[in-house]
XYZ file of C-alpha atoms in Angstrom:
660
model
C 110.164 -28.670 242.783
C 109.555 -32.277 241.794
C 108.468 -32.728 238.187
C 106.526 -30.058 236.337
C 105.134 -30.615 232.850
C 104.538 -27.720 230.464
C 103.047 -27.678 226.952
C 104.098 -25.261 224.249
C 101.076 -23.887 222.377
C 100.850 -22.952 218.686
C 101.202 -19.234 218.175
C 99.712 -17.144 215.403
C 101.689 -16.919 212.165
C 102.909 -13.384 211.549
C 106.066 -11.282 211.275
C 108.860 -11.623 208.781
C 112.305 -11.947 210.313
C 114.685 -14.687 211.463
C 116.120 -14.384 214.959
C 119.700 -14.613 216.124
C 121.060 -14.829 219.652
C 119.217 -12.680 222.204
C 121.110 -13.336 225.430
C 124.460 -11.895 224.400
C 127.231 -11.955 226.982
C 130.468 -10.099 226.416
C 133.698 -11.802 227.382
C 136.040 -9.982 229.721
C 133.679 -9.110 232.573
C 135.993 -10.522 235.234
C 136.163 -8.502 238.440
C 139.001 -7.930 240.885
C 136.841 -9.381 243.660
C 136.309 -12.624 241.719
C 140.063 -12.984 241.368
C 140.769 -12.158 245.014
C 138.133 -14.425 246.621
C 139.945 -17.393 248.139
C 136.936 -19.517 249.123
C 133.348 -19.907 248.059
C 131.298 -19.067 251.183
C 128.483 -21.506 250.368
C 130.963 -24.391 250.112
C 134.344 -23.639 251.643
C 135.631 -27.086 250.604
C 134.982 -26.471 246.887
C 138.094 -26.718 244.706
C 136.436 -24.840 241.831
C 133.173 -22.962 241.316
C 131.119 -22.101 238.249
C 130.462 -18.400 238.808
C 128.079 -18.099 235.894
C 126.863 -20.198 233.003
C 124.266 -19.382 230.392
C 122.892 -21.227 227.427
C 120.515 -20.349 224.633
C 119.004 -22.555 221.943
C 117.092 -21.514 218.850
C 116.328 -22.591 215.293
C 118.319 -20.600 212.758
C 116.987 -20.607 209.198
C 118.945 -17.693 207.776
C 121.131 -20.297 206.120
C 120.587 -24.071 206.187
C 118.085 -24.898 208.928
C 120.048 -25.723 212.093
C 119.479 -25.943 215.822
C 121.913 -23.475 217.392
C 123.165 -23.727 220.959
C 125.217 -20.878 222.392
C 127.090 -21.410 225.679
C 128.972 -19.149 228.084
C 130.786 -20.243 231.241
C 132.879 -18.528 233.910
C 134.838 -20.675 236.394
C 136.855 -19.776 239.483
C 139.768 -22.097 240.337
C 140.122 -22.121 244.132
C 143.112 -24.419 244.538
C 145.351 -26.889 242.731
C 142.784 -29.689 242.931
C 140.325 -27.441 241.076
C 142.537 -27.290 237.982
C 140.616 -30.236 236.583
C 137.869 -27.730 235.789
C 140.256 -26.069 233.322
C 139.912 -29.092 231.003
C 136.887 -28.516 228.763
C 135.163 -31.299 226.831
C 132.291 -30.581 224.416
C 130.505 -33.675 223.031
C 129.237 -33.637 219.440
C 126.805 -36.214 218.055
C 127.044 -37.626 214.565
C 124.636 -39.940 212.815
C 122.734 -40.608 209.625
C 121.231 -37.108 209.765
C 124.625 -35.399 209.768
C 127.261 -34.218 212.225
C 127.050 -31.660 214.978
C 129.775 -29.037 214.787
C 131.259 -26.607 217.297
C 132.338 -23.142 216.149
C 133.510 -19.831 217.588
C 135.327 -21.159 220.613
C 136.791 -18.295 222.619
C 138.469 -18.851 225.962
C 140.501 -16.661 228.299
C 142.185 -17.163 231.645
C 142.763 -14.344 234.117
C 145.019 -14.164 237.156
C 146.436 -11.496 239.416
C 150.072 -10.486 239.159
C 150.254 -8.167 242.155
C 147.458 -5.723 241.449
C 147.590 -6.297 237.682
C 145.110 -8.596 235.908
C 146.889 -10.827 233.397
C 144.738 -12.155 230.559
C 145.747 -15.125 228.370
C 143.803 -16.164 225.271
C 143.332 -19.735 224.039
C 145.040 -20.340 220.700
C 143.055 -22.216 218.013
C 146.055 -24.559 217.790
C 145.303 -25.721 221.351
C 141.841 -27.038 220.381
C 141.603 -30.622 219.189
C 139.057 -33.355 218.501
C 138.822 -36.941 219.658
C 136.613 -39.773 218.409
C 135.209 -41.825 221.286
C 132.608 -43.899 219.435
C 130.863 -44.252 216.102
C 128.362 -41.574 217.129
C 130.306 -39.264 219.438
C 133.216 -36.881 218.869
C 134.709 -34.618 221.495
C 135.994 -31.086 221.090
C 138.623 -30.541 223.806
C 140.920 -27.857 225.129
C 142.681 -26.785 228.319
C 142.780 -23.178 229.454
C 146.253 -21.668 229.112
C 147.849 -20.238 232.241
C 145.185 -21.702 234.512
C 146.368 -21.678 238.120
C 144.911 -21.578 241.649
C 143.083 -18.276 242.067
C 142.512 -17.719 238.351
C 139.164 -17.095 236.671
C 138.389 -18.808 233.375
C 135.692 -17.863 230.894
C 134.753 -19.303 227.554
C 132.034 -19.398 224.959
C 131.200 -21.578 221.967
C 128.446 -22.282 219.469
C 127.185 -25.748 218.573
C 125.259 -26.273 215.337
C 123.106 -29.376 215.048
C 121.174 -30.753 212.056
C 118.880 -32.588 214.494
C 116.308 -29.818 214.740
C 113.729 -32.029 216.443
C 116.070 -32.830 219.369
C 115.897 -29.602 221.314
C 118.832 -29.085 223.649
C 118.352 -30.113 227.295
C 119.920 -28.051 230.075
C 121.346 -29.371 233.347
C 121.749 -26.854 236.181
C 123.872 -28.955 238.538
C 127.475 -30.111 238.110
C 130.206 -31.847 240.165
C 131.299 -28.383 241.380
C 129.037 -25.672 242.856
C 127.262 -23.194 240.563
C 126.570 -19.601 241.601
C 124.217 -18.792 238.718
C 122.840 -20.848 235.823
C 120.439 -19.572 233.178
C 118.920 -21.089 230.039
C 116.865 -19.467 227.277
C 114.963 -21.486 224.687
C 113.168 -20.055 221.643
C 110.882 -22.586 220.025
C 108.753 -21.930 216.913
C 105.036 -22.423 217.459
C 105.108 -25.202 214.862
C 107.021 -27.431 217.271
C 105.036 -28.749 220.226
C 107.212 -30.028 223.081
C 106.584 -31.614 226.417
C 108.942 -29.744 228.727
C 109.934 -31.297 232.045
C 111.511 -29.359 234.859
C 113.060 -32.007 237.114
C 115.019 -31.961 240.344
C 114.723 -30.893 243.983
C 115.600 -27.171 243.701
C 113.470 -24.105 243.007
C 113.918 -21.847 240.006
C 115.002 -18.264 240.553
C 113.862 -17.352 237.016
C 110.837 -18.794 235.224
C 109.479 -16.582 232.458
C 107.844 -17.048 229.070
C 106.859 -14.667 226.296
C 106.191 -14.533 222.561
C 108.838 -13.451 220.056
C 107.245 -12.205 216.828
C 108.160 -13.683 213.491
C 111.209 -15.631 214.542
C 110.862 -18.609 212.203
C 110.504 -18.626 208.416
C 110.057 -21.350 205.812
C 109.749 -19.747 202.390
C 107.128 -17.049 202.681
C 105.527 -18.547 205.784
C 106.506 -17.099 209.144
C 105.801 -18.268 212.704
C 106.125 -16.719 216.124
C 108.205 -18.353 218.852
C 107.768 -19.098 222.502
C 110.693 -17.644 224.449
C 111.352 -19.429 227.738
C 113.816 -18.267 230.388
C 114.824 -20.476 233.307
C 117.378 -19.704 235.997
C 118.686 -21.196 239.204
C 121.074 -19.786 241.818
C 123.382 -21.172 244.515
C 123.319 -24.757 243.299
C 125.418 -27.152 245.409
C 127.874 -29.559 243.843
C 126.395 -32.890 242.804
C 128.294 -35.580 244.695
C 127.646 -39.210 243.828
C 127.287 -41.375 246.900
C 126.692 -45.097 247.271
C 123.230 -46.591 246.860
C 121.741 -44.455 244.116
C 120.386 -44.936 240.606
C 121.462 -42.818 237.601
C 122.499 -39.223 238.456
C 120.256 -37.991 235.629
C 117.267 -39.013 237.760
C 118.069 -36.312 240.321
C 120.039 -33.434 238.796
C 117.851 -30.342 238.304
C 117.343 -29.921 234.573
C 115.072 -28.776 231.755
C 114.304 -31.653 229.404
C 112.474 -31.572 226.072
C 110.472 -34.237 224.278
C 108.985 -33.386 220.891
C 105.267 -34.100 220.895
C 104.186 -32.996 217.392
C 105.144 -30.842 214.428
C 102.504 -28.633 212.806
C 103.506 -27.851 209.242
C 102.600 -24.666 207.410
C 100.462 -26.648 204.945
C 98.217 -27.801 207.786
C 99.643 -31.293 208.226
C 100.361 -32.488 211.753
C 103.063 -35.047 212.477
C 102.519 -36.601 215.902
C 105.820 -37.593 217.481
C 104.861 -38.409 221.061
C 102.073 -40.923 220.807
C 99.699 -42.522 223.265
C 100.451 -45.903 224.759
C 97.752 -47.340 222.483
C 99.794 -46.099 219.511
C 102.970 -47.600 220.975
C 101.216 -50.911 221.684
C 100.145 -51.123 218.061
C 103.530 -50.106 216.671
C 105.535 -52.492 218.861
C 103.166 -55.309 217.950
C 104.033 -54.682 214.290
C 107.746 -54.098 214.919
C 109.737 -56.928 213.311
C 112.417 -56.725 216.015
C 109.870 -57.046 218.811
C 106.222 -58.017 218.293
C 106.683 -59.861 215.007
C 109.811 -61.587 216.325
C 107.789 -62.704 219.337
C 104.939 -64.013 217.145
C 107.350 -65.960 214.961
C 109.060 -67.304 218.058
C 105.716 -68.623 219.318
C 105.503 -70.742 216.187
C 109.160 -71.632 215.659
C 109.761 -72.618 219.292
C 106.410 -74.300 219.851
C 107.824 -77.822 219.665
C 110.436 -76.928 222.245
C 107.658 -75.665 224.547
C 105.874 -79.021 224.215
C 109.074 -80.918 224.950
C 109.868 -78.829 228.042
C 106.382 -79.178 229.533
C 105.592 -82.784 228.574
C 103.889 -84.640 231.413
C 103.530 -81.509 233.543
C 99.964 -80.312 234.113
C 100.835 -77.667 236.683
C 101.154 -74.182 235.150
C 103.770 -72.997 237.628
C 105.715 -76.219 237.080
C 105.620 -75.620 233.320
C 106.889 -72.094 233.770
C 109.716 -73.229 236.039
C 110.780 -75.919 233.592
C 110.868 -73.461 230.675
C 112.692 -70.813 232.692
C 115.339 -73.191 234.022
C 116.018 -74.600 230.558
C 116.504 -71.193 228.927
C 118.548 -69.887 231.862
C 120.944 -72.818 231.492
C 120.860 -72.917 227.683
C 121.617 -69.302 226.816
C 124.827 -67.413 227.337
C 124.100 -63.725 227.710
C 126.495 -61.589 225.632
C 126.273 -58.625 228.028
C 124.237 -56.350 225.722
C 121.309 -54.486 227.313
C 118.568 -54.358 224.670
C 114.846 -54.802 224.094
C 114.932 -55.288 220.285
C 116.396 -58.325 218.498
C 118.153 -58.401 215.119
C 117.573 -62.083 214.338
C 114.713 -64.567 214.603
C 114.352 -66.121 218.030
C 114.741 -69.700 216.789
C 118.098 -68.785 215.222
C 119.212 -67.126 218.452
C 118.182 -70.263 220.348
C 120.281 -72.401 218.016
C 123.280 -70.102 218.470
C 122.858 -70.129 222.251
C 124.313 -66.613 222.658
C 122.106 -63.515 222.726
C 121.455 -60.080 224.176
C 118.993 -59.553 227.020
C 116.308 -59.071 224.364
C 117.175 -62.334 222.605
C 117.167 -64.319 225.847
C 114.050 -62.872 227.441
C 111.880 -62.527 224.317
C 112.664 -66.214 223.688
C 111.503 -66.894 227.237
C 108.242 -64.995 226.634
C 107.674 -66.757 223.303
C 108.067 -70.258 224.783
C 105.921 -69.422 227.828
C 103.187 -68.217 225.469
C 103.583 -71.287 223.241
C 103.024 -73.416 226.353
C 99.656 -71.697 226.879
C 100.797 -69.498 229.775
C 99.860 -65.833 230.244
C 103.150 -64.074 229.542
C 104.183 -60.751 228.005
C 107.393 -58.783 227.541
C 107.971 -56.031 230.123
C 110.126 -53.022 229.213
C 112.256 -51.393 231.885
C 115.207 -49.088 232.373
C 118.133 -50.442 234.378
C 119.430 -48.687 237.483
C 122.349 -47.057 235.667
C 120.151 -45.918 232.772
C 117.737 -43.794 234.812
C 113.998 -43.789 235.460
C 111.653 -43.838 232.453
C 109.142 -41.038 231.966
C 105.732 -42.401 232.953
C 103.333 -39.607 231.972
C 103.648 -40.349 228.240
C 105.560 -42.867 226.098
C 109.270 -42.221 225.615
C 110.512 -45.515 224.217
C 114.126 -44.354 224.160
C 114.039 -44.270 227.987
C 113.976 -48.089 228.061
C 117.036 -50.296 227.566
C 115.942 -53.735 228.785
C 113.179 -56.321 228.576
C 112.157 -59.122 230.938
C 109.295 -61.608 230.971
C 106.045 -60.884 232.815
C 104.175 -64.014 233.866
C 100.897 -64.505 235.699
C 99.999 -67.890 237.156
C 96.995 -68.481 239.430
C 96.637 -64.768 240.056
C 100.279 -64.332 241.112
C 102.671 -62.185 239.060
C 106.326 -62.962 238.381
C 109.050 -61.030 236.570
C 111.619 -63.367 235.029
C 115.086 -62.837 233.560
C 116.962 -65.800 232.099
C 120.268 -64.010 231.387
C 121.950 -65.225 234.579
C 122.420 -68.888 235.443
C 122.503 -68.077 239.182
C 119.107 -66.372 239.303
C 116.339 -68.423 240.899
C 112.844 -68.324 239.432
C 111.072 -65.008 240.079
C 114.177 -63.009 241.037
C 115.462 -60.198 238.801
C 119.128 -59.220 238.461
C 120.083 -56.344 240.740
C 120.602 -54.085 237.693
C 116.849 -54.339 237.020
C 115.739 -53.125 240.462
C 114.690 -49.708 239.214
C 111.225 -48.235 239.749
C 108.714 -49.340 237.095
C 108.227 -51.661 234.136
C 105.801 -51.312 231.234
C 104.094 -54.626 230.516
C 103.443 -54.885 226.763
C 100.445 -57.084 226.123
C 99.875 -55.206 222.811
C 96.188 -54.667 223.592
C 96.425 -52.386 226.605
C 99.895 -52.127 228.105
C 100.246 -51.040 231.717
C 102.773 -49.903 234.319
C 103.756 -52.013 237.269
C 106.118 -51.339 240.152
C 109.204 -53.537 240.103
C 109.086 -55.538 243.327
C 112.140 -56.557 245.312
C 111.238 -60.214 245.779
C 114.440 -61.027 247.681
C 116.764 -59.335 250.170
C 120.440 -59.177 250.958
C 120.211 -61.692 253.776
C 122.954 -63.473 255.684
C 123.012 -65.361 258.966
C 126.475 -66.308 260.189
C 127.910 -68.071 263.197
C 131.511 -67.774 264.323
C 132.753 -70.219 266.983
C 136.155 -69.457 268.472
C 138.425 -70.742 271.208
C 140.917 -68.461 272.938
C 143.957 -70.446 274.029
C 146.523 -69.538 276.640
C 148.761 -67.826 274.045
C 146.056 -65.317 273.114
C 145.413 -67.081 269.812
C 141.850 -67.354 268.497
C 140.972 -70.350 266.368
C 137.668 -71.761 265.280
C 135.100 -72.165 262.524
C 132.828 -69.908 260.527
C 129.549 -70.879 258.883
C 127.266 -68.549 256.950
C 123.867 -68.981 255.277
C 123.394 -66.528 252.421
C 119.996 -65.846 250.863
C 118.577 -63.774 248.023
C 120.874 -61.147 246.540
C 123.636 -61.911 249.039
C 123.695 -65.531 247.840
C 123.560 -64.411 244.214
C 126.473 -62.001 244.710
C 128.674 -64.724 246.179
C 127.642 -67.344 243.610
C 128.752 -64.993 240.828
C 132.008 -64.310 242.642
C 132.675 -68.020 243.123
C 131.913 -68.692 239.468
C 134.627 -66.257 238.403
C 137.281 -67.243 240.961
C 139.182 -70.383 241.837
C 138.686 -71.558 245.441
C 142.314 -70.874 246.374
C 142.091 -67.367 244.948
C 138.760 -66.837 246.676
C 140.331 -67.787 250.018
C 143.085 -65.239 249.449
C 140.517 -62.573 248.535
C 138.611 -63.304 251.736
C 141.822 -62.993 253.755
C 142.503 -59.642 252.078
C 138.965 -58.492 252.954
C 139.299 -59.739 256.533
C 142.553 -58.157 257.635
C 144.330 -60.255 260.249
C 142.282 -63.423 259.633
C 143.754 -66.617 258.170
C 141.337 -68.929 256.333
C 141.619 -72.629 255.559
C 139.448 -75.603 254.562
C 136.988 -73.445 252.593
C 133.917 -75.243 251.249
C 130.441 -74.414 249.984
C 127.110 -76.169 249.815
C 124.132 -75.521 247.523
C 126.229 -73.630 244.982
C 123.937 -74.790 242.139
C 120.788 -75.299 244.237
C 119.457 -71.814 243.622
C 116.282 -72.225 245.645
C 118.386 -73.070 248.710
C 120.643 -70.755 250.726
C 124.289 -70.745 249.769
C 126.278 -72.158 252.682
C 129.923 -71.233 253.273
C 132.160 -72.902 255.832
C 135.818 -72.462 256.693
C 138.268 -72.564 259.561
C 139.695 -69.304 260.857
C 142.629 -68.110 262.887
C 142.397 -64.541 264.175
C 145.718 -62.732 264.192
C 144.454 -59.363 265.403
C 144.097 -60.283 269.099
C 146.140 -57.991 271.335
C 147.509 -58.829 274.731
C 150.466 -60.389 276.461
C 150.883 -64.020 277.333
C 149.112 -64.612 280.610
C 148.013 -60.964 280.832
C 145.062 -58.807 279.742
C 143.560 -59.607 276.320
C 141.648 -57.104 274.174
C 139.176 -58.493 271.654
C 137.315 -56.519 268.960
C 133.561 -57.000 269.281
C 133.063 -58.013 265.661
C 135.787 -59.958 263.928
C 134.039 -60.752 260.619
C 131.349 -58.945 258.561
C 132.354 -55.683 260.150
C 131.255 -52.290 258.772
C 134.476 -50.256 258.707
C 133.314 -47.112 256.928
C 130.059 -45.203 256.664
C 129.013 -45.041 252.993
C 126.925 -41.963 253.809
C 129.120 -38.904 254.266
C 127.156 -36.001 252.813
C 125.876 -33.296 255.120
C 122.767 -33.177 252.951
C 121.841 -35.638 250.249
C 119.511 -34.497 247.473
C 118.442 -37.915 246.216
C 117.001 -41.022 247.895
C 118.997 -43.867 249.393
C 118.277 -46.741 247.028
C 119.504 -50.106 248.291
C 117.515 -51.888 245.587
C 116.450 -54.519 248.108
C 116.152 -54.831 251.873
C 118.903 -56.056 254.190
C 119.065 -58.566 256.998
C 122.580 -59.259 258.265
C 122.843 -61.281 261.481
C 126.135 -62.285 263.129
C 126.437 -64.658 266.066
C 129.829 -65.033 267.752
C 130.697 -67.496 270.516
C 134.150 -67.302 272.133
C 135.247 -69.953 274.632
C 137.728 -68.662 277.179
C 140.535 -70.470 278.987
C 139.599 -71.622 282.507
C 141.755 -68.939 284.066
C 140.194 -66.016 282.099
C 137.038 -63.975 282.466
C 135.452 -60.986 280.718
C 135.890 -57.906 282.904
C 134.639 -55.211 280.517
C 131.871 -55.615 277.959
C 130.275 -52.998 275.670
C 126.819 -51.830 276.642
C 123.876 -53.250 274.650
C 122.759 -50.978 271.858
C 119.500 -50.696 269.958
C 118.716 -48.251 267.119
C 115.411 -48.039 265.253
C 114.592 -46.145 262.080
C 111.385 -44.084 261.972
C 108.140 -45.678 260.795
C 109.478 -49.192 261.451
C 111.974 -48.786 258.600
C 114.664 -50.938 260.150
C 116.875 -51.461 263.167
C 120.286 -52.320 264.531
C 120.883 -54.256 267.724
C 124.051 -55.516 269.337
C 124.354 -57.327 272.622
C 127.489 -58.731 274.250
C 127.230 -61.074 277.216
C 129.996 -62.835 279.112
C 130.545 -65.390 281.842
C 133.594 -67.030 283.325
C 133.760 -69.518 280.479
C 132.652 -67.661 277.370
C 131.581 -64.495 275.558
C 128.561 -64.314 273.267
C 127.955 -61.558 270.714
C 124.810 -60.864 268.704
C 124.794 -58.199 265.982
C 121.802 -57.702 263.678
C 121.130 -55.084 260.996
C 117.720 -54.887 259.319
C 116.765 -52.468 256.536
C 113.172 -53.203 255.643
C 112.764 -50.871 252.668
C 114.556 -50.903 249.306
C 114.361 -47.090 249.076
C 114.571 -44.417 251.776
C 113.487 -40.833 251.129
C 115.522 -37.639 251.452
C 113.914 -37.016 254.822
C 115.161 -40.400 256.051
C 118.764 -39.851 254.963
C 119.934 -38.441 258.290
C 118.472 -41.429 260.174
C 120.161 -43.945 257.820
C 123.467 -42.090 258.096
C 123.251 -41.935 261.896
C 122.367 -45.626 262.161
C 125.505 -46.537 260.196
C 127.537 -44.281 262.489
C 126.153 -46.188 265.458
C 126.887 -49.542 263.791
C 130.517 -48.583 263.165
C 130.957 -47.250 266.685
C 129.387 -50.327 268.274
C 131.363 -52.796 266.171
C 134.628 -50.985 266.976
C 134.161 -51.509 270.712
C 136.507 -53.752 272.669
C 136.010 -56.678 275.025
C 138.524 -56.862 277.884
C 139.553 -60.278 279.205
C 141.713 -60.671 282.284
C 143.255 -63.655 284.089
C 141.423 -64.759 287.206
C 143.494 -64.274 290.396
C 144.621 -67.556 291.921
C 142.541 -67.043 295.054
C 139.363 -66.929 292.962
C 140.006 -69.998 290.875
């Protein structure tokens, strides 16, 4: 289905009545077949299944004006593991505009006692609330008498004072859904952008006009009534190498565009990017803070660039100073609460404080730099068809020097110039030059790259000893630099030994730990304990002793979202094993080569042996940061081939005396 954008139109003002719930569902419609079914045929491994869920949202002005959301759900518990679905959690938002409240909770569990259906009602005493943050409370309960084979159904009503935040609806959940339906009645005064997102088709997509559903005083408006439905929705299973689940779950999402009042006034909510450019320029926590920072930090810019006439050299000097000066407090933000010069003096700041300071000093040095808004990988993709500022949660520095563009982030002391943290490798950034902002794709300027060499000697007691040396580049180097920063060398050695089962490590050392433009080099001595064989007899060696892929991260039969590595891969392992004079390799794995379609990557492994030694080459290349749904099978199969190839065995046997 992709993304579909709809616009609610303004309907004529007529009629005279307020509307209550339309899509009424009576509790108690549980069938004998639902109770007797032992498996869900569309997913026989499912522990629980949502048989039906419906939701309806409308504005109720019979009393105080509220946004009402009515929910109904029916769940089948297939086995003991599915009992987690009997724990219900309903989030409620609270803020300066008031608190959301949940009313009219009714819940029943049903199970078969022989041929008799036993029904158990939830007691109000079994419902409780829990505060999880300043802005979120939870209403919670557990179905009584829930057991494998039982059917659970419940309904509740949520009242919200936030009438402009129309309720979104998500069709997909961690367990399969047989049927999901959502109705939304929206007065013609409220103009929304409605997005239907996700990979699945709707089974219901209707719209109509409901007369006179909304009243303010003597004025009455019609409503648009939307009905959306979806059937046979598979469980959403999170797998490795993905961005936020909200990017991919099928859903109906609402963004208020404008409000047309009965007196003729129009309040525009969703603005153009020109409007946003102007507003952010005048925002004291963003544009004004940046302007003040230009002035307040101007002397620092002069000091950092003194004697340097090269623009790129100036930029590097400024970036390196701020990267080393600031300590990032871990907050992901794009607004600041204090002036940039004060944040510089304190030396501790959020991502906004660090990177807006970077932009301000770059600008003060006469360089072309602007803030760039983005949404981190865990936050989800921002809407790009119109401005939704709340989609963003981060800011970096955009810099252009001699026609070349750089994105800079000074929150991490181990990031080289021009390389973003992995959390920022999402899809797009909005560059805010305040005159005419623009989108740009976020490039992956580095890869996960490692080239290693393992040199081993097999002695007569079937013991393997030798040395390991690895060159780590890009995000692989950054990952290990962070790990080394947080861990003592002795502890790091023990962690490596835990990762490399059967390998003893000693004499660990690194080079270029603080030389970020250079590869990180690791060296250590190894003793392999996992060699099998008897003294003087046949020896069996695993093909790959280090950097081995033990488990395929891709297990789904069908994946409904892309494989997002964030950056490309290049992992190359070279192994050289010297054999005793009286040994030779008698069985070697066959060479293997796997290529992804459209030159997307490859895996090769080749093992060669002579009387005196065995050489192993293993190389994995993933050229693209993101692979589409259609490419999932090929990625999954390539990892299967990697695991199979790396699990192969080399057979070494003593040379008969007559052949020596």
